[in-house]
Short mmCIF file of C-alpha atoms in Angstrom, two decimals:
data_model
loop_
_atom_site.label_atom_id
_atom_site.label_comp_id
_atom_site.label_asym_id
_atom_site.label_seq_id
_atom_site.Cartn_x
_atom_site.Cartn_y
_atom_site.Cartn_z
CA MET A 1 54.04 38.00 -207.49
CA GLN A 2 51.99 39.15 -210.60
CA TYR A 3 49.83 36.17 -212.81
CA PRO A 4 52.24 36.12 -215.47
CA GLU A 5 50.80 38.86 -218.04
CA PRO A 6 48.36 36.84 -220.59
CA ILE A 7 46.83 36.12 -217.68
CA ALA A 8 46.78 39.37 -216.49
CA LYS A 9 45.96 41.14 -219.22
CA LEU A 10 42.84 39.20 -219.65
CA ILE A 11 41.51 39.29 -216.19
CA ASP A 12 42.05 43.21 -216.40
CA SER A 13 39.60 42.90 -219.79
CA TYR A 14 37.65 41.31 -218.21
CA THR A 15 37.26 43.61 -215.61
CA LYS A 16 36.28 46.33 -218.04
CA LEU A 17 33.24 44.39 -218.76
CA PRO A 18 29.99 45.57 -217.02
CA GLY A 19 29.25 44.25 -213.31
CA ILE A 20 32.31 41.84 -213.17
CA GLY A 21 34.48 42.68 -210.73
CA ILE A 22 38.53 41.35 -210.10
CA LYS A 23 37.47 37.97 -208.50
CA THR A 24 34.68 37.15 -211.39
CA ALA A 25 37.68 38.52 -213.85
CA THR A 26 40.15 35.75 -211.74
CA ARG A 27 37.49 32.81 -212.18
CA LEU A 28 36.06 33.86 -215.93
CA ALA A 29 39.69 34.09 -216.88
CA PHE A 30 41.26 30.48 -215.63
CA TYR A 31 38.48 29.39 -216.99
CA THR A 32 38.79 30.30 -220.53
CA ILE A 33 42.94 29.19 -220.21
CA ASP A 34 40.93 25.24 -219.11
CA MET A 35 38.27 26.13 -222.76
CA GLN A 36 39.06 23.57 -226.10
CA GLU A 37 41.33 26.43 -228.23
CA ALA A 38 38.46 26.45 -231.18
CA ASP A 39 35.80 28.26 -228.02
CA VAL A 40 38.44 30.47 -227.51
CA THR A 41 39.95 31.31 -231.02
CA GLY A 42 36.18 31.87 -231.88
CA PHE A 43 35.08 34.41 -228.49
CA ALA A 44 38.07 36.71 -229.67
CA GLN A 45 36.96 36.39 -233.95
CA SER A 46 33.02 37.15 -232.52
CA LEU A 47 34.49 40.37 -230.21
CA ILE A 48 36.05 41.52 -233.22
CA SER A 49 33.23 40.83 -235.46
CA ALA A 50 30.80 42.51 -233.56
CA LYS A 51 33.26 45.19 -233.62
CA ARG A 52 33.61 45.80 -237.37
CA ASP A 53 30.83 44.49 -238.70
CA LEU A 54 28.11 45.91 -236.63
CA LYS A 55 26.22 49.80 -237.55
CA PHE A 56 23.20 51.75 -236.45
CA CYS A 57 21.20 51.35 -239.43
CA SER A 58 20.91 55.15 -240.58
CA ILE A 59 16.79 55.20 -240.26
CA CYS A 60 16.02 53.71 -238.09
CA GLY A 61 19.16 52.97 -235.61
CA ASN A 62 18.44 49.26 -235.66
CA LEU A 63 21.80 47.40 -234.87
CA THR A 64 22.66 45.60 -238.30
CA GLU A 65 25.25 44.20 -240.82
CA THR A 66 23.78 46.56 -244.26
CA ASP A 67 22.24 49.65 -243.80
CA PRO A 68 19.51 50.28 -244.76
CA CYS A 69 18.32 47.41 -241.63
CA VAL A 70 16.39 44.45 -243.04
CA ILE A 71 12.93 45.88 -240.99
CA CYS A 72 13.73 49.74 -243.22
CA THR A 73 14.11 47.60 -246.43
CA ASP A 74 11.27 45.54 -246.06
CA THR A 75 8.26 46.76 -248.54
CA SER A 76 6.07 44.60 -246.70
CA ARG A 77 5.88 45.65 -243.66
CA ASP A 78 3.22 48.60 -242.58
CA GLN A 79 5.05 51.94 -243.54
CA THR A 80 2.54 53.71 -241.72
CA THR A 81 3.82 53.00 -238.11
CA VAL A 82 6.36 53.58 -235.99
CA LEU A 83 7.21 51.56 -232.33
CA VAL A 84 10.51 54.76 -230.47
CA VAL A 85 12.17 51.83 -228.96
CA GLU A 86 14.74 52.46 -225.92
CA GLU A 87 17.02 50.42 -227.24
CA VAL A 88 17.82 48.49 -229.64
CA LYS A 89 16.72 44.73 -227.44
CA ASP A 90 13.55 46.21 -227.09
CA LEU A 91 13.32 46.17 -230.75
CA MET A 92 14.09 42.47 -230.80
CA ALA A 93 11.74 41.68 -227.70
CA ILE A 94 8.79 42.92 -229.44
CA GLU A 95 9.86 41.26 -233.46
CA ASN A 96 10.12 38.03 -231.65
CA THR A 97 6.21 37.94 -230.75
CA ASN A 98 5.51 38.51 -234.20
CA GLU A 99 2.74 40.55 -233.91
CA PHE A 100 3.65 44.39 -235.13
CA HIS A 101 4.47 44.19 -238.55
CA GLY A 102 5.17 48.37 -238.89
CA LEU A 103 8.56 50.12 -238.49
CA TYR A 104 10.82 51.30 -235.86
CA HIS A 105 12.92 54.16 -234.81
CA VAL A 106 15.71 52.86 -231.86
CA LEU A 107 16.10 56.33 -229.51
CA HIS A 108 19.50 54.68 -227.93
CA GLY A 109 18.69 55.77 -224.92
CA VAL A 110 16.06 57.68 -222.72
CA LEU A 111 15.25 61.58 -221.18
CA SER A 112 17.54 62.05 -217.94
CA PRO A 113 18.16 65.01 -216.94
CA LEU A 114 19.80 63.63 -213.39
CA ALA A 115 22.13 61.65 -216.10
CA GLY A 116 22.29 64.95 -217.61
CA LYS A 117 20.52 63.47 -221.60
CA GLY A 118 18.17 65.86 -222.53
CA PRO A 119 16.67 65.34 -225.99
CA ASP A 120 19.78 66.02 -227.78
CA ASP A 121 21.94 63.33 -226.77
CA ILE A 122 18.81 61.00 -227.63
CA ASN A 123 17.99 59.72 -231.45
CA ILE A 124 14.81 62.28 -231.40
CA GLU A 125 15.93 64.71 -233.86
CA SER A 126 15.93 61.66 -237.04
CA LEU A 127 12.74 60.81 -235.88
CA VAL A 128 11.54 64.26 -235.97
CA THR A 129 13.45 64.60 -240.37
CA ARG A 130 12.21 60.58 -241.03
CA LEU A 131 8.18 61.86 -240.36
CA GLN A 132 8.91 64.92 -242.17
CA GLN A 133 10.08 63.37 -244.78
CA HIS A 134 7.63 59.81 -245.40
CA GLU A 135 4.00 61.33 -244.67
CA GLU A 136 2.68 58.21 -244.61
CA ILE A 137 3.59 57.50 -241.28
CA HIS A 138 0.57 59.15 -239.40
CA GLU A 139 1.15 57.07 -235.90
CA VAL A 140 3.99 56.39 -233.53
CA ILE A 141 4.03 54.48 -230.98
CA VAL A 142 6.10 55.05 -227.83
CA GLY A 143 7.22 52.13 -226.35
CA THR A 144 9.49 52.94 -224.31
CA ASN A 145 10.23 51.46 -220.82
CA ALA A 146 7.20 52.12 -217.83
CA ASN A 147 9.36 54.05 -215.48
CA ALA A 148 9.98 57.36 -214.67
CA GLU A 149 12.24 58.35 -217.10
CA GLY A 150 10.82 56.47 -220.32
CA GLU A 151 7.33 58.24 -219.40
CA ALA A 152 9.01 61.66 -219.50
CA THR A 153 10.48 60.43 -222.72
CA ALA A 154 6.87 59.14 -223.51
CA MET A 155 5.22 62.86 -222.56
CA TYR A 156 8.26 64.96 -224.52
CA LEU A 157 7.35 62.46 -227.41
CA SER A 158 3.79 62.95 -227.16
CA ARG A 159 3.88 66.96 -226.87
CA LEU A 160 6.33 68.03 -229.76
CA LEU A 161 4.96 65.23 -232.59
CA LYS A 162 0.77 65.57 -231.54
CA PRO A 163 0.88 69.37 -233.50
CA ALA A 164 1.89 68.34 -236.47
CA GLY A 165 -0.60 66.50 -236.88
CA ILE A 166 0.81 62.25 -236.13
CA ASN A 167 -1.31 59.80 -234.24
CA VAL A 168 1.09 59.59 -230.92
CA SER A 169 0.19 56.14 -228.81
CA ARG A 170 1.76 54.21 -226.08
CA LEU A 171 2.14 50.78 -225.06
CA ALA A 172 -1.01 49.83 -222.75
CA THR A 173 0.32 49.89 -218.77
CA GLY A 174 -1.25 47.15 -216.61
CA LEU A 175 -1.25 43.38 -215.17
CA ALA A 176 1.03 41.86 -216.98
CA VAL A 177 0.13 38.63 -217.77
CA GLY A 178 0.32 35.18 -215.51
CA SER A 179 0.62 37.74 -212.31
CA ASP A 180 -0.95 37.54 -209.41
CA ILE A 181 -3.16 41.47 -207.70
CA ASP A 182 -1.96 40.86 -204.91
CA TYR A 183 1.63 40.96 -205.76
CA ALA A 184 0.96 43.51 -208.48
CA ASP A 185 2.48 47.56 -207.13
CA GLU A 186 0.12 50.41 -206.00
CA ILE A 187 1.09 51.84 -209.59
CA THR A 188 0.30 49.34 -211.44
CA LEU A 189 -3.59 48.24 -210.14
CA ILE A 190 -4.32 51.77 -210.81
CA LYS A 191 -3.08 51.84 -214.07
CA SER A 192 -4.86 49.12 -214.52
CA VAL A 193 -8.55 49.95 -213.83
CA GLU A 194 -7.79 53.19 -215.87
CA GLY A 195 -6.92 51.35 -218.72
CA ARG A 196 -10.05 49.25 -218.63
CA THR A 197 -10.71 47.13 -221.95
CA GLN A 198 -14.60 46.53 -222.56
CA MET A 199 -15.20 42.80 -222.72
CA MET B 1 14.07 37.98 -235.79
CA GLN B 2 17.06 37.00 -235.04
CA TYR B 3 20.38 39.56 -233.86
CA PRO B 4 22.23 40.09 -236.99
CA GLU B 5 25.55 36.93 -236.73
CA PRO B 6 27.58 38.97 -235.58
CA ILE B 7 26.27 40.30 -232.57
CA ALA B 8 24.50 36.34 -232.09
CA LYS B 9 27.46 34.57 -232.48
CA LEU B 10 29.27 37.00 -229.47
CA ILE B 11 26.42 36.23 -227.25
CA ASP B 12 26.60 32.63 -227.97
CA SER B 13 30.61 33.28 -226.81
CA TYR B 14 29.46 34.91 -223.84
CA THR B 15 27.23 31.78 -222.60
CA LYS B 16 29.75 29.49 -222.59
CA LEU B 17 31.03 31.29 -219.79
CA PRO B 18 30.59 29.87 -216.43
CA GLY B 19 27.50 31.65 -214.91
CA ILE B 20 26.85 34.01 -217.33
CA GLY B 21 22.84 32.67 -218.95
CA ILE B 22 21.53 34.34 -222.28
CA LYS B 23 19.76 37.58 -221.03
CA THR B 24 23.77 38.60 -219.04
CA ALA B 25 25.63 37.56 -222.30
CA THR B 26 22.54 39.85 -224.26
CA ARG B 27 23.77 42.61 -221.48
CA LEU B 28 27.65 42.59 -222.00
CA ALA B 29 28.02 41.82 -226.67
CA PHE B 30 25.71 45.35 -226.20
CA TYR B 31 27.94 46.60 -224.28
CA THR B 32 30.83 45.09 -226.10
CA ILE B 33 29.66 46.93 -229.35
CA ASP B 34 29.75 50.40 -227.54
CA MET B 35 33.47 49.88 -225.63
CA GLN B 36 36.22 51.85 -227.84
CA GLU B 37 37.73 49.84 -230.89
CA ALA B 38 41.18 49.25 -228.90
CA ASP B 39 39.73 47.99 -225.68
CA VAL B 40 38.03 45.30 -227.45
CA THR B 41 41.07 44.44 -229.58
CA GLY B 42 42.61 43.89 -227.02
CA PHE B 43 39.77 42.01 -225.35
CA ALA B 44 40.42 40.01 -228.03
CA GLN B 45 44.17 39.85 -228.16
CA SER B 46 44.55 39.07 -224.68
CA LEU B 47 42.11 35.48 -224.72
CA ILE B 48 44.11 34.28 -227.52
CA SER B 49 47.52 34.95 -226.11
CA ALA B 50 46.51 33.24 -222.18
CA LYS B 51 45.65 30.62 -224.43
CA ARG B 52 48.62 29.97 -226.27
CA ASP B 53 51.84 31.26 -224.10
CA LEU B 54 50.42 29.93 -220.96
CA LYS B 55 51.55 26.95 -219.82
CA PHE B 56 51.84 24.67 -216.73
CA CYS B 57 55.53 24.30 -215.01
CA SER B 58 56.20 20.66 -215.39
CA ILE B 59 57.28 20.65 -212.12
CA CYS B 60 54.97 22.23 -209.87
CA GLY B 61 51.68 22.11 -211.91
CA ASN B 62 51.71 26.81 -211.63
CA LEU B 63 50.23 28.60 -214.77
CA THR B 64 53.81 29.75 -216.51
CA GLU B 65 54.87 31.25 -219.39
CA THR B 66 58.39 29.88 -219.01
CA ASP B 67 59.08 26.38 -217.96
CA PRO B 68 60.20 25.59 -215.31
CA CYS B 69 57.99 28.41 -213.20
CA VAL B 70 59.99 31.45 -212.00
CA ILE B 71 59.02 30.52 -208.31
CA CYS B 72 60.64 26.50 -209.17
CA THR B 73 64.10 28.48 -210.76
CA ASP B 74 64.40 30.97 -207.97
CA THR B 75 67.17 29.24 -205.88
CA SER B 76 66.74 31.51 -203.19
CA ARG B 77 64.08 30.13 -201.95
CA ASP B 78 63.61 27.82 -199.57
CA GLN B 79 63.88 24.40 -201.20
CA THR B 80 63.25 21.68 -198.10
CA THR B 81 59.71 23.26 -197.80
CA VAL B 82 56.28 22.21 -200.16
CA LEU B 83 53.12 24.02 -199.74
CA VAL B 84 50.24 21.79 -201.99
CA VAL B 85 47.43 24.08 -202.76
CA GLU B 86 44.76 23.03 -205.17
CA GLU B 87 44.13 26.11 -207.87
CA VAL B 88 46.99 28.21 -209.21
CA LYS B 89 44.90 30.28 -207.46
CA ASP B 90 45.57 29.10 -203.87
CA LEU B 91 49.06 29.63 -204.71
CA MET B 92 48.47 33.38 -205.66
CA ALA B 93 47.02 34.08 -202.83
CA ILE B 94 49.33 32.71 -200.74
CA GLU B 95 52.61 34.36 -202.53
CA ASN B 96 50.77 37.54 -202.39
CA THR B 97 51.47 37.79 -198.78
CA ASN B 98 55.06 37.60 -198.88
CA GLU B 99 55.42 35.32 -196.15
CA PHE B 100 56.29 32.01 -197.58
CA HIS B 101 58.89 31.18 -198.78
CA GLY B 102 59.09 27.52 -199.95
CA LEU B 103 58.26 25.94 -203.07
CA TYR B 104 54.55 24.79 -204.35
CA HIS B 105 52.63 22.00 -205.61
CA VAL B 106 49.13 22.35 -207.68
CA LEU B 107 47.06 19.54 -207.74
CA HIS B 108 45.09 20.93 -209.99
CA GLY B 109 41.76 19.63 -208.37
CA VAL B 110 40.93 17.85 -205.51
CA LEU B 111 39.75 14.04 -203.98
CA SER B 112 35.88 14.26 -204.97
CA PRO B 113 34.62 10.99 -204.90
CA LEU B 114 30.94 12.18 -205.33
CA ALA B 115 32.35 14.00 -208.83
CA GLY B 116 34.43 11.10 -210.04
CA LYS B 117 37.41 12.79 -209.00
CA GLY B 118 40.14 10.58 -207.09
CA PRO B 119 43.58 10.21 -206.83
CA ASP B 120 44.84 9.59 -210.85
CA ASP B 121 42.55 12.75 -211.73
CA ILE B 122 45.14 15.15 -210.10
CA ASN B 123 48.70 16.04 -209.55
CA ILE B 124 49.34 13.68 -207.21
CA GLU B 125 51.78 10.83 -209.21
CA SER B 126 53.80 13.78 -209.72
CA LEU B 127 54.05 15.31 -206.25
CA VAL B 128 55.43 11.72 -205.00
CA THR B 129 57.71 11.68 -207.83
CA ARG B 130 59.25 14.92 -207.22
CA LEU B 131 59.93 14.42 -203.40
CA GLN B 132 61.59 10.84 -204.46
CA GLN B 133 63.73 12.70 -206.82
CA HIS B 134 64.35 15.64 -204.18
CA GLU B 135 65.32 14.60 -200.92
CA GLU B 136 66.03 17.95 -200.00
CA ILE B 137 62.20 19.02 -199.13
CA HIS B 138 61.70 17.13 -195.72
CA GLU B 139 58.44 19.18 -195.36
CA VAL B 140 54.68 19.08 -197.34
CA ILE B 141 52.53 22.06 -195.66
CA VAL B 142 49.15 20.64 -197.41
CA GLY B 143 47.05 23.62 -198.25
CA THR B 144 44.22 22.41 -199.79
CA ASN B 145 40.57 24.30 -198.53
CA ALA B 146 39.28 24.36 -195.41
CA ASN B 147 36.26 22.25 -196.98
CA ALA B 148 35.33 18.16 -196.95
CA GLU B 149 37.40 17.75 -199.73
CA GLY B 150 40.15 19.69 -198.97
CA GLU B 151 40.37 17.87 -195.56
CA ALA B 152 39.76 14.49 -197.29
CA THR B 153 42.98 15.00 -200.12
CA ALA B 154 45.13 16.46 -197.04
CA MET B 155 43.76 13.06 -195.02
CA TYR B 156 44.62 10.57 -198.47
CA LEU B 157 48.11 13.03 -198.79
CA SER B 158 49.53 12.42 -195.38
CA ARG B 159 48.68 8.91 -195.47
CA LEU B 160 50.49 8.37 -198.52
CA LEU B 161 53.57 10.48 -197.61
CA LYS B 162 54.35 9.74 -193.98
CA PRO B 163 55.68 6.16 -194.31
CA ALA B 164 58.57 7.78 -196.82
CA GLY B 165 59.31 10.02 -194.00
CA ILE B 166 57.90 13.20 -194.75
CA ASN B 167 56.64 15.83 -192.18
CA VAL B 168 53.17 16.01 -193.40
CA SER B 169 51.37 19.34 -192.09
CA ARG B 170 48.22 21.48 -193.08
CA LEU B 171 47.15 25.07 -192.26
CA ALA B 172 45.92 25.95 -188.79
CA THR B 173 41.97 26.02 -189.12
CA GLY B 174 40.14 28.40 -186.50
CA LEU B 175 38.88 31.86 -186.68
CA ALA B 176 38.99 34.45 -189.16
CA VAL B 177 41.24 37.59 -187.67
CA GLY B 178 39.14 40.19 -187.72
CA SER B 179 35.94 38.11 -187.21
CA ASP B 180 33.15 38.43 -184.53
CA ILE B 181 33.50 34.50 -182.37
CA ASP B 182 29.18 34.82 -182.36
CA TYR B 183 29.38 34.66 -185.84
CA ALA B 184 31.84 31.88 -186.25
CA ASP B 185 30.31 28.46 -186.93
CA GLU B 186 30.54 25.37 -184.56
CA ILE B 187 32.49 23.62 -186.36
CA THR B 188 35.91 26.60 -186.80
CA LEU B 189 35.23 27.61 -182.86
CA ILE B 190 35.67 24.04 -182.29
CA LYS B 191 38.99 23.77 -184.52
CA SER B 192 39.58 27.90 -182.70
CA VAL B 193 39.88 25.96 -179.40
CA GLU B 194 41.31 22.54 -180.88
CA GLY B 195 44.30 24.12 -182.17
CA ARG B 196 44.76 27.45 -179.34
CA THR B 197 47.87 28.27 -178.87
CA GLN B 198 50.29 29.03 -175.91
CA MET B 199 50.60 33.40 -175.01
#
């Protein structure tokens, strides 16, 4: 015997989400049935709305309701610096520090030969075009993740952009604030010694 | 800076699900934006449909599109035996074995003094009424979970129903098929010795 169709379909929908197997999907589906009607309706509407009303900014690749996005249209921001990130989530994380006031460029991915992802598969061409059209941009900060793929992408961007006379920098690697030295991994420790700062 | 409203609302909806915090909700929301439009629309529809089209069977408490449910209306089933379970999921698990051909009764919970759940908070009264109205039922199998609350509920039902001349039984406890004795917990081992069967 199968579950009644409405719940079977809902379980099927939940299993399409990443990291959710049949057991968790079943649990979530039964939970959904016990939720307030307004919450379920709101959930359904927010799914449709997120898919329908959001697009990527044609300039920087940020997720936005209006194109260009609020960051690209904000003339009070520093128009000379572009911080390159892998994903919109990274942009949000940096933006929430309220300390960076330049512009962004979202790659929507990272160079990964193992996953078959080359320079044409991520948002690099639009970055080059953007730098050519906006000569006021003279620094690109590469804010890809501090792992092998992020480093490779940073290296690629550096070799691509430096010959064009653009100042390419990389986010500092080192000890996370509040962390213990004896818990830090070796490569982080080496990087923190190499990148030591004057006091 | 906050996420654009459509995604912020979607993240908020995902966090209302059990076991999903803000980080997972954000990951799911971004995944949703990358999903096929048809899948997202289907997901939204299945949420609404599961909430709108499903009800609980007025006889047994099973989740169903029609009332009474397909099990209660199936006259080919053994009308003399009722298996009492905690949740619809348990009913489905037993039904999927294709070995039990009687009827069910879903309690929608379990007696739990610590959580403030007494006999009036779960589907016990409707079971008593059902047994009074259907004198052909002469065995009740208690299929609550094999934990403290499930055992307490089973004991309560046994004391409630036995005086009315109903044969009350309990699902067997013992070693799970395929399990190793040296990995079994002590109480399971004791139960498996107590409940040993003739060969």
